[in-house]
mmCIF file of C-alpha atoms and ligand atoms in Angstrom:
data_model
loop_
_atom_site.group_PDB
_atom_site.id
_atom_site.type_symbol
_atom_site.label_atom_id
_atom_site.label_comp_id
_atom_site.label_asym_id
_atom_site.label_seq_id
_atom_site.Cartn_x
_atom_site.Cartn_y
_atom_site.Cartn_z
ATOM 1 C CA UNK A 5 36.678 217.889 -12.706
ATOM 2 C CA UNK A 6 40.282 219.897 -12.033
ATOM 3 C CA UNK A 7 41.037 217.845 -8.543
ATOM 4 C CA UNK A 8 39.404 216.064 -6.562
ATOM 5 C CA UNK A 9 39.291 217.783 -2.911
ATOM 6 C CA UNK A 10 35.920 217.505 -1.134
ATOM 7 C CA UNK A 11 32.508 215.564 -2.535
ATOM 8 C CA UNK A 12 30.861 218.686 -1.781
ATOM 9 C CA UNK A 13 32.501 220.144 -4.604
ATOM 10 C CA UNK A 14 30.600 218.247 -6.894
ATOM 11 C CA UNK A 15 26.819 218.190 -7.959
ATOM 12 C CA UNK A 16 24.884 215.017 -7.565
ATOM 13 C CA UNK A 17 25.129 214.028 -10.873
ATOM 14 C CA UNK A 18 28.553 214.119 -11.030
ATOM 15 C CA UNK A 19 29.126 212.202 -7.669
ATOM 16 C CA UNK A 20 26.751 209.616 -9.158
ATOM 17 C CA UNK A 21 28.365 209.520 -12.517
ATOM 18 C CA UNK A 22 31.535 208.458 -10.620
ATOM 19 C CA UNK A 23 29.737 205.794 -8.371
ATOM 20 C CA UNK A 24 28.423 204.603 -11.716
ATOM 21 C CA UNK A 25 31.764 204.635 -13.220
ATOM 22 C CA UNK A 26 33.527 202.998 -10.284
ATOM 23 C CA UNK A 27 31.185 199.895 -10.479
ATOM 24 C CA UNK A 28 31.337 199.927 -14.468
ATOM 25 C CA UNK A 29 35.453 199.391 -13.819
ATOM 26 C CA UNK A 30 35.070 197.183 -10.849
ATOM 27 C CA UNK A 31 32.679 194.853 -13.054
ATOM 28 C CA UNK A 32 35.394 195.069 -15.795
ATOM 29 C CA UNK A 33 38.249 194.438 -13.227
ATOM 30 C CA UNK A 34 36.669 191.460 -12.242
ATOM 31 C CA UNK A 35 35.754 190.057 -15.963
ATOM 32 C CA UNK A 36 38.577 191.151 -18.153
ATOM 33 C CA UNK A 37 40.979 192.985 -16.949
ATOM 34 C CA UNK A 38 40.753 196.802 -17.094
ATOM 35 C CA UNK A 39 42.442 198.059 -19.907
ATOM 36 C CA UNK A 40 45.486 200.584 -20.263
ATOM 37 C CA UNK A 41 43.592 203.413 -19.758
ATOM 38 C CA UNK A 42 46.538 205.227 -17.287
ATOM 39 C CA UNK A 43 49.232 203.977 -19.735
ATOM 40 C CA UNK A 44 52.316 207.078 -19.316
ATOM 41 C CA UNK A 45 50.596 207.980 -16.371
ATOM 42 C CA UNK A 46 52.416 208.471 -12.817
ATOM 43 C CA UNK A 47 50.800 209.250 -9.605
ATOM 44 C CA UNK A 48 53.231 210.826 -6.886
ATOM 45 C CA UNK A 49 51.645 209.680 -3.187
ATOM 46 C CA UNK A 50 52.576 212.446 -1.046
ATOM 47 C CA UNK A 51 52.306 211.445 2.732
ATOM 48 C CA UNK A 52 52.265 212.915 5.640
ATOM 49 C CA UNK A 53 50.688 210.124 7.906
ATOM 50 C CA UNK A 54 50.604 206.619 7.904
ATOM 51 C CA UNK A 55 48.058 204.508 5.467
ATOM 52 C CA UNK A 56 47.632 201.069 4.350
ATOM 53 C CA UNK A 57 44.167 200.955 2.324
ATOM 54 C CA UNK A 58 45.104 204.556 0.920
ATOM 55 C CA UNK A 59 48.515 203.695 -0.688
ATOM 56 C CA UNK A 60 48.148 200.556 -1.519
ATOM 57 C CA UNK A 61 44.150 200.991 -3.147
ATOM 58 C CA UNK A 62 45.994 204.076 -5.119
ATOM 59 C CA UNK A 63 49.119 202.427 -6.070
ATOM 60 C CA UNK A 64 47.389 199.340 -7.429
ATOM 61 C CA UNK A 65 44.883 201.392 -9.318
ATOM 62 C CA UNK A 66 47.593 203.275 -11.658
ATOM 63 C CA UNK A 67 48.989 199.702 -12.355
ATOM 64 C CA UNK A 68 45.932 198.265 -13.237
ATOM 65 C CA UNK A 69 45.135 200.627 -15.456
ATOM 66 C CA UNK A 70 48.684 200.491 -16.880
ATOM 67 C CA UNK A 71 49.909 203.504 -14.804
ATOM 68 C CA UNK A 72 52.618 203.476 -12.349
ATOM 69 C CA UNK A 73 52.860 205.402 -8.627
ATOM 70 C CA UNK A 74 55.727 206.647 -6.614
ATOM 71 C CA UNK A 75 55.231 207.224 -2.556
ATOM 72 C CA UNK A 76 56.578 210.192 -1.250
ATOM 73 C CA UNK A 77 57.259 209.302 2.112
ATOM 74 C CA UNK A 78 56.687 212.297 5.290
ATOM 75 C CA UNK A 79 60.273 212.193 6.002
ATOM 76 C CA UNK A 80 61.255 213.005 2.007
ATOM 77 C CA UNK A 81 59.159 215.329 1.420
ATOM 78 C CA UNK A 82 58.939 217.846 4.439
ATOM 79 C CA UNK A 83 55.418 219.350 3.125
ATOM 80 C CA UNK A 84 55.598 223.185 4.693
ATOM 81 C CA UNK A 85 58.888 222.639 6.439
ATOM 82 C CA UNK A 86 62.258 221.455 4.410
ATOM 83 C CA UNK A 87 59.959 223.255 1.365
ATOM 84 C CA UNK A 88 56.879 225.314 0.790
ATOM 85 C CA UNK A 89 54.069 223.535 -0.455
ATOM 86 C CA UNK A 90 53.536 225.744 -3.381
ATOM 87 C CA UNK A 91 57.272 225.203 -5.001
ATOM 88 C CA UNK A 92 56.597 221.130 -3.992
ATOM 89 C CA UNK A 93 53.228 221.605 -6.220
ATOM 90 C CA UNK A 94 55.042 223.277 -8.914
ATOM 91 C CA UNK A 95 58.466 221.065 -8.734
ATOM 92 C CA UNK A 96 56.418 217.644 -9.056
ATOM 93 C CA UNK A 97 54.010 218.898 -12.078
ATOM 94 C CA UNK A 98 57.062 218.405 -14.098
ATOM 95 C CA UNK A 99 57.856 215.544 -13.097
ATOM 96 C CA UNK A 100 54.694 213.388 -12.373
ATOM 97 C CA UNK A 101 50.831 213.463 -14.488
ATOM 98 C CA UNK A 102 48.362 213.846 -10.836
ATOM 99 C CA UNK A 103 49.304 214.242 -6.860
ATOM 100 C CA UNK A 104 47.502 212.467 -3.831
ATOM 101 C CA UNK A 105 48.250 213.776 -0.769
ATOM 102 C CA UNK A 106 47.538 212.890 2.914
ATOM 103 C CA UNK A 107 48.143 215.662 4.641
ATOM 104 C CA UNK A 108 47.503 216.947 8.266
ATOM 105 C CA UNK A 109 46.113 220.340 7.612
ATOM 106 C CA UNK A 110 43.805 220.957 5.019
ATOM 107 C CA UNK A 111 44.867 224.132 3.721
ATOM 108 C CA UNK A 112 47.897 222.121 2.049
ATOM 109 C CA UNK A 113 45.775 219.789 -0.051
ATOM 110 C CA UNK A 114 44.235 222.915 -0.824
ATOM 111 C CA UNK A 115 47.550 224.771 -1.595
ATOM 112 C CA UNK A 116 48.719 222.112 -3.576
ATOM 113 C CA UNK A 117 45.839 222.365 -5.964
ATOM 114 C CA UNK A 118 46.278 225.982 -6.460
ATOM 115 C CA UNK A 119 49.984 225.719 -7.553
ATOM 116 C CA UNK A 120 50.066 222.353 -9.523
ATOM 117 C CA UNK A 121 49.427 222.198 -13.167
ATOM 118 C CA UNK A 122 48.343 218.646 -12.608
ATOM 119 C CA UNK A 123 45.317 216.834 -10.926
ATOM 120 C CA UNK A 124 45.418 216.944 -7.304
ATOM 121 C CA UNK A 125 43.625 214.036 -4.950
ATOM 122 C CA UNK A 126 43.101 214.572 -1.353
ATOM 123 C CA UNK A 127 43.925 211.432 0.130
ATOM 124 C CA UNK A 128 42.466 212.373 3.995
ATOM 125 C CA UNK A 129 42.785 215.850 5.524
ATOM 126 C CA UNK A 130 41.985 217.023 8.995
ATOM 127 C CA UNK A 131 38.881 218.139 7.609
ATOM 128 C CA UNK A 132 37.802 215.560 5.488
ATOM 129 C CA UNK A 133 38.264 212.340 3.565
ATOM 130 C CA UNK A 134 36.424 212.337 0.638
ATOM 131 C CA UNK A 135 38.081 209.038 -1.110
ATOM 132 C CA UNK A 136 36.497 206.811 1.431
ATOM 133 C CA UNK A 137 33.029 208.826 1.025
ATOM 134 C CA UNK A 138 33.112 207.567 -2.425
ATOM 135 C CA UNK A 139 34.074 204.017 -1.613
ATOM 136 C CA UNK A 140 31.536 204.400 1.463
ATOM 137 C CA UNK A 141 28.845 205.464 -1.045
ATOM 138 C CA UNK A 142 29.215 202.683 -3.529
ATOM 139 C CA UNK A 143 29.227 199.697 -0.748
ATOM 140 C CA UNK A 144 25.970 201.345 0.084
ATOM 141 C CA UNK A 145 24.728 201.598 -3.434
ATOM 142 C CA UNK A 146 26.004 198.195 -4.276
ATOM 143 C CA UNK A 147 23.342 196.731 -1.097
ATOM 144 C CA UNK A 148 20.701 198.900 -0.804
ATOM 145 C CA UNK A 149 20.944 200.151 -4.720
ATOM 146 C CA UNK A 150 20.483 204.460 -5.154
ATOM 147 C CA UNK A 151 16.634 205.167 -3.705
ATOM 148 C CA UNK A 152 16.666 208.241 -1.853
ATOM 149 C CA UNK A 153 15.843 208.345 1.850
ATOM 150 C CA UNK A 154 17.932 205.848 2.794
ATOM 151 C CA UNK A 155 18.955 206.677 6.992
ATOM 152 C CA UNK A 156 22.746 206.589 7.724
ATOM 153 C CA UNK A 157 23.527 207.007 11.307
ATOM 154 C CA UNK A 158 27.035 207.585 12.058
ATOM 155 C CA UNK A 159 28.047 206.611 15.744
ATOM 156 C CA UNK A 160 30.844 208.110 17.252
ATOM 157 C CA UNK A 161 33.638 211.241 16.852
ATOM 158 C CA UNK A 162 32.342 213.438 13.950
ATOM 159 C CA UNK A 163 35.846 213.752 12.359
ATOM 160 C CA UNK A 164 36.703 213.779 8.740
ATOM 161 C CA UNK A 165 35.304 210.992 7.815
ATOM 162 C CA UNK A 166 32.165 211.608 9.327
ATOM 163 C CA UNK A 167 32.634 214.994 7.196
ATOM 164 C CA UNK A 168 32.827 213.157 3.689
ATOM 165 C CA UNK A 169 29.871 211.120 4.666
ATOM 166 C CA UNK A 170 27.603 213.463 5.384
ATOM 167 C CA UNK A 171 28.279 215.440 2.425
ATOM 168 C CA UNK A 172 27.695 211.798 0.341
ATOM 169 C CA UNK A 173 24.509 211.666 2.068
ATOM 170 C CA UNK A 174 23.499 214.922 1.155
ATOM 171 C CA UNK A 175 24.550 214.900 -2.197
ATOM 172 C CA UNK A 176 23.001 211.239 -3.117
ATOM 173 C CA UNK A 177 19.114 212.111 -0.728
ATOM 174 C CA UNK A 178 20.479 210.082 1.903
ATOM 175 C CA UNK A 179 19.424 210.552 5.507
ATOM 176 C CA UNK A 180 22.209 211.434 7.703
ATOM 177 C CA UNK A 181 22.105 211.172 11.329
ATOM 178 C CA UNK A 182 25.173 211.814 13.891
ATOM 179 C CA UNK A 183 25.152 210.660 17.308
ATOM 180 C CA UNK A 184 28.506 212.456 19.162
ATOM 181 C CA UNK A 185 29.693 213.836 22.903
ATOM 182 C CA UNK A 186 29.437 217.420 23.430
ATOM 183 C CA UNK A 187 32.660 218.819 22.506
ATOM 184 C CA UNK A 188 33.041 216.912 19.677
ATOM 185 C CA UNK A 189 30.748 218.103 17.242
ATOM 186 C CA UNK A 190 31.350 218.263 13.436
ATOM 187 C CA UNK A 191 32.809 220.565 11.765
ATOM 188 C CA UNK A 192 30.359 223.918 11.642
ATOM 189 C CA UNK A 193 31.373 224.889 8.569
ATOM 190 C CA UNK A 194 30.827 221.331 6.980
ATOM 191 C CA UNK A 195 27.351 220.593 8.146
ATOM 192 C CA UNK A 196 26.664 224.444 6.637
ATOM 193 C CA UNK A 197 27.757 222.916 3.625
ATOM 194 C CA UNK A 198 25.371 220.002 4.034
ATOM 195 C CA UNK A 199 22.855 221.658 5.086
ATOM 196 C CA UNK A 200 22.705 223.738 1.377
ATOM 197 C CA UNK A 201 23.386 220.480 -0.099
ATOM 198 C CA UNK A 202 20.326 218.806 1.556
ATOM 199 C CA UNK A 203 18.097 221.887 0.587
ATOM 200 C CA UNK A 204 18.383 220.348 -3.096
ATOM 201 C CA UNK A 205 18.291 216.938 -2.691
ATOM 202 C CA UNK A 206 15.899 216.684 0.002
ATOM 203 C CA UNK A 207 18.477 215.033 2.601
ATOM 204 C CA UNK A 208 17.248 214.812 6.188
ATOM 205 C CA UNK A 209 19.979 215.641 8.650
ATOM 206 C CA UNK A 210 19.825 215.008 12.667
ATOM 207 C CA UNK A 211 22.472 216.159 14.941
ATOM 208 C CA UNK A 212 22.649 213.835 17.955
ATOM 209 C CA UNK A 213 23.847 212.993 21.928
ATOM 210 C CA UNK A 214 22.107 209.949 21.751
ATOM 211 C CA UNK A 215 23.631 206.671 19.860
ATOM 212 C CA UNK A 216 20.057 204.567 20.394
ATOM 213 C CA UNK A 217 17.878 207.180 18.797
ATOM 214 C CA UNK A 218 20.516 207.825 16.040
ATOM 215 C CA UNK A 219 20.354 203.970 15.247
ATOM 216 C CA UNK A 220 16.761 203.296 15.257
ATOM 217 C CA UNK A 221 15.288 202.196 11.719
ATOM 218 C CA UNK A 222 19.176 202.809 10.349
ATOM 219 C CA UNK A 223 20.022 200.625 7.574
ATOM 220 C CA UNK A 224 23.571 201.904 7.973
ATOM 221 C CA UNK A 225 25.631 201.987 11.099
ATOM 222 C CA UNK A 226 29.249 203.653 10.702
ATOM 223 C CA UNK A 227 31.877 204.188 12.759
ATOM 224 C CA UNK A 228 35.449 205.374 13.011
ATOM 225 C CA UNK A 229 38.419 205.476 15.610
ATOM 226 C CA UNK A 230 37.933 207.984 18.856
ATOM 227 C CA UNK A 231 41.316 209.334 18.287
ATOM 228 C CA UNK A 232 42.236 210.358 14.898
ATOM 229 C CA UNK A 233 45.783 210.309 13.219
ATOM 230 C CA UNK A 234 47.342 213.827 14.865
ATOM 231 C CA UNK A 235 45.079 213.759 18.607
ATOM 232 C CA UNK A 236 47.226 210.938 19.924
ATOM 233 C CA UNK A 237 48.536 212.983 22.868
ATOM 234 C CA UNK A 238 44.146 213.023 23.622
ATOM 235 C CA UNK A 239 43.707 209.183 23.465
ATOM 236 C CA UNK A 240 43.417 208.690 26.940
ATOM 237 C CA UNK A 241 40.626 211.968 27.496
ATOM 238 C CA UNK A 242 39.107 210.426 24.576
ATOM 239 C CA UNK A 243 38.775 206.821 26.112
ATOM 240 C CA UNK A 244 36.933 208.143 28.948
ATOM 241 C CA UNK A 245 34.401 210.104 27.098
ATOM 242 C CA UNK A 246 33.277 207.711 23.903
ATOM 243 C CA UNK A 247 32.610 204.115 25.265
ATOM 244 C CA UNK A 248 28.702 205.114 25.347
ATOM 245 C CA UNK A 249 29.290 205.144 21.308
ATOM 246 C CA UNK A 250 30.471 201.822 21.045
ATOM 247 C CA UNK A 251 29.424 199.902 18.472
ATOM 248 C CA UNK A 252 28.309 196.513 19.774
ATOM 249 C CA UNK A 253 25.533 194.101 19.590
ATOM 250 C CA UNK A 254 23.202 195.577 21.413
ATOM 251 C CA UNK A 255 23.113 198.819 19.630
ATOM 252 C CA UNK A 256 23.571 197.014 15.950
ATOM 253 C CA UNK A 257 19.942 195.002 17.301
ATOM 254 C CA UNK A 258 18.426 198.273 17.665
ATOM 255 C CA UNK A 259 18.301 199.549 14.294
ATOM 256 C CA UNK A 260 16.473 198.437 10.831
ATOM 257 C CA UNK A 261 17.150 194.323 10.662
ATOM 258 C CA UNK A 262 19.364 194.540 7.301
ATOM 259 C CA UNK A 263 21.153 196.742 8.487
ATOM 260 C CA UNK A 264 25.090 196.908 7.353
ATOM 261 C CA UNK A 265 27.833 198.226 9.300
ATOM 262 C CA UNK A 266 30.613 200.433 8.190
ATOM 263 C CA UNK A 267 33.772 201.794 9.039
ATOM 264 C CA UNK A 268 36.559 203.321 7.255
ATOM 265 C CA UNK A 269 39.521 201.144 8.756
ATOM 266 C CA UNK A 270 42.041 200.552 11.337
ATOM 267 C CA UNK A 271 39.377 199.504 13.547
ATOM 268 C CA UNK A 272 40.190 199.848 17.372
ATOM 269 C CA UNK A 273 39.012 196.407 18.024
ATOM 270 C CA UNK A 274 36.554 196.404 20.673
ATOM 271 C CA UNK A 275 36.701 200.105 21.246
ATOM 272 C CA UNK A 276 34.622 201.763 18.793
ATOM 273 C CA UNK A 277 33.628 198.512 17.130
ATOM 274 C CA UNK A 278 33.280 195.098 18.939
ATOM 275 C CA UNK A 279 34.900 191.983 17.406
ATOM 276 C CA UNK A 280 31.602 190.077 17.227
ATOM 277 C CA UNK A 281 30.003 193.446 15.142
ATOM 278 C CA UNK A 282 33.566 193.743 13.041
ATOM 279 C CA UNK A 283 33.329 190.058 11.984
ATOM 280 C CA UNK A 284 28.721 189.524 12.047
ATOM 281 C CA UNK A 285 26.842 189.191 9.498
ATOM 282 C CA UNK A 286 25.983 192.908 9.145
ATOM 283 C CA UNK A 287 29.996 193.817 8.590
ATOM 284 C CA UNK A 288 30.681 195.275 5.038
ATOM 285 C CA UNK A 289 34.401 196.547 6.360
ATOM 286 C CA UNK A 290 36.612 194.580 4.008
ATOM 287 C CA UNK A 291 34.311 195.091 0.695
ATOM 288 C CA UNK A 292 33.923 198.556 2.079
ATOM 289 C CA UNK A 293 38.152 198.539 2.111
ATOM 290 C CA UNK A 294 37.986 196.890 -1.243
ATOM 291 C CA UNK A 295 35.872 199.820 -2.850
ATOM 292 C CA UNK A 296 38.873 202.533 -2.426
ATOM 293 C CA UNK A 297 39.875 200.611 -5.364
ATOM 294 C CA UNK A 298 37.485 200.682 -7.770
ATOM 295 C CA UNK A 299 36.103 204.221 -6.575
ATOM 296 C CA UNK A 300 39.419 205.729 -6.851
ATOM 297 C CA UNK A 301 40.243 204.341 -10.055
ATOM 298 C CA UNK A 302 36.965 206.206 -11.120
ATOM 299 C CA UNK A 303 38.597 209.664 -9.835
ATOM 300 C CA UNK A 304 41.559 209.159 -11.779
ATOM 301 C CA UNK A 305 39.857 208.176 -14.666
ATOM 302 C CA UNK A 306 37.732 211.340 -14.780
ATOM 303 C CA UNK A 307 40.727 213.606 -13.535
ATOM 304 C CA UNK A 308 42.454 212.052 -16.375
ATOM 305 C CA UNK A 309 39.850 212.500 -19.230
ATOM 306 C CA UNK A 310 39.444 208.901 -19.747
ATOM 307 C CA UNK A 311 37.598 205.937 -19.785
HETATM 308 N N1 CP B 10 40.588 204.157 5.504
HETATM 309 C C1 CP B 10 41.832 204.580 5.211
HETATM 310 O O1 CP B 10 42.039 205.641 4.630
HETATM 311 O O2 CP B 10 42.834 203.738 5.596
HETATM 312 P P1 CP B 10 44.397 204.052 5.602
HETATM 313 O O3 CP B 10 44.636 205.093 6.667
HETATM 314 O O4 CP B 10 45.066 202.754 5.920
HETATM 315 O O5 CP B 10 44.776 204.583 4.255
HETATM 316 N N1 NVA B 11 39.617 209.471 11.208
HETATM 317 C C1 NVA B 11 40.775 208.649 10.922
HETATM 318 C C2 NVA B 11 40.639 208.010 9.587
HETATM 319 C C3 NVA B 11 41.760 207.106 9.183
HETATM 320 C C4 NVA B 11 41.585 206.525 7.813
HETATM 321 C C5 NVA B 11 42.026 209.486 11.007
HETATM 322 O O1 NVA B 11 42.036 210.618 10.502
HETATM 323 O O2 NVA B 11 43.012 209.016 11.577
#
């Protein structure tokens, strides 16, 4: 593994190799302390967009591990304005051992790979977000352990994280089912992707209008903001058009009765997720939000050639 860009670059043994690895450093968090394995190593966080679970799950990884982390704030950094992303990727391989970067278009994570000399994470693109599909993965794994045919029905705008979780699906024989609006569809070149993923595993995938049918005999429910970092100036359009894919009660009674219920984080209380849902007994969110963590750790690791 050169970067670490999209799960669909990977083949389903290495995207469970990492799950496996994640929990295997998450169990040795948790007992004794993970050991130096990142010792000399720096991380530069580039940013163009706010975060919270993101920096801080990334920054506290390196240190764990021994490592260290410098953010690279939007203003700093200029990514494709006060510089071209290509002399940024080449300036900060000589400076720092990997680069994560948030980033609003893809094509600069992707940029940033081809000119660095070092590892390059995408921390959350406009297409995709494939750190969270990891951490999304192993909060599954860690209830409902890795049988195949699992159905994951995702509830809401098929943005980039619904991207990185469909391509998780795929990859691991999941079932993934998406109930959107017309004209807000995913991605067509992403559920291509899945779609040649799914050949190989076996993955069902179901494209859906309707959130009820999407839900039914789910053992995962996951959803994510209506308006995504970037489409703030749609917010309002966008408030019209998704209540019907609200995550509440109602539609968390219709599906399989252990079901869990995900989402990435910030929640838009009581917008795409209810209060009552957020904090129920079906709610994984915070362990979810607590998986970056170990999942990431298990990206670095491998980028790193260690543990
Ligand atoms: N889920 C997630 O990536 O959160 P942040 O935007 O806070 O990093
Ligand atoms: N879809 C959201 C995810 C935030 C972690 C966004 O891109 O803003």
């Amino acid at each position: 593994m050169k970067h670490f860009l999209a799960i669909s670059d990977l083949s389903p043994g290495e995207v469970q190799d990492l799950l496996d690895l994640a929990i295997k450093l998450k169990q040795e968090y948790f007992t004794q302390g993970n050991p130096p394995y990142f010792k000399g190593k720096v991380l530069g966080m580039i940013f163009q967009k706010p975060s919270l679970r993101t920096r801080v799950s990334f920054d506290m990884a390196m240190r764990h591990c021994g490592g260290d982390a410098l953010y690279l704030s939007p203003n700093e950094i200029g990514l494709g304005k006060r510089e071209t992303t290509a002399d940024i990727a080449r300036v900060l391989s000589g400076y720092v051992q990997a680069l994560m970067a948030r980033v609003f278009d893809h094509a600069h994570v992707l940029d940033l790979a081809k000119w660095s000399d070092i590892p390059v994470v995408n921390g959350l693109s406009d297409y995709n977000h494939p750190c969270q599909g990891m951490a999304d993965a192993m909060t599954i794994q860690e209830k409902f352990g890795k049988a195949r045919g699992l159905n994951v029905a995702y509830v809401g705008d098929a943005n980039n994280v619904a991207v990185s979780l469909m391509h998780v699906c795929a990859k691991l024989g999941w079932n993934f089912t998406i109930a959107n609006p017309e004209g807000y569809d995913l991605n067509a070149k992403a559920v291509g992707v899945a779609k040649d993923i799914s050949e190989e595993t076996g993955s069902k995938l179901m494209f859906l209008r309707d959130p009820h049918e999407a839900v039914r005999e789910a053992q995962v429910i996951y959803t994510d903001t209506w308006t995504s970092m970037g489409q703030e100036e749609e917010t309002a359009r966008r408030e019209k058009v998704f209540p019907p894919y609200q995550v509440n009660a109602k539609l968390v009674g219709e599906a399989d009765k252990d079901v869990i219920v995900m989402h990435c984080l910030p929640a838009h209380r009581n917008q795409e997720l209810t209060d009552d849902v957020a904090d129920g007994p079906h709610s994984v969110i915070f362990p979810q939000a607590h998986n970056r963590l170990h999942a990431q750790k298990a990206i670095l690791a491998r980028l790193f050639g260690v543990a």
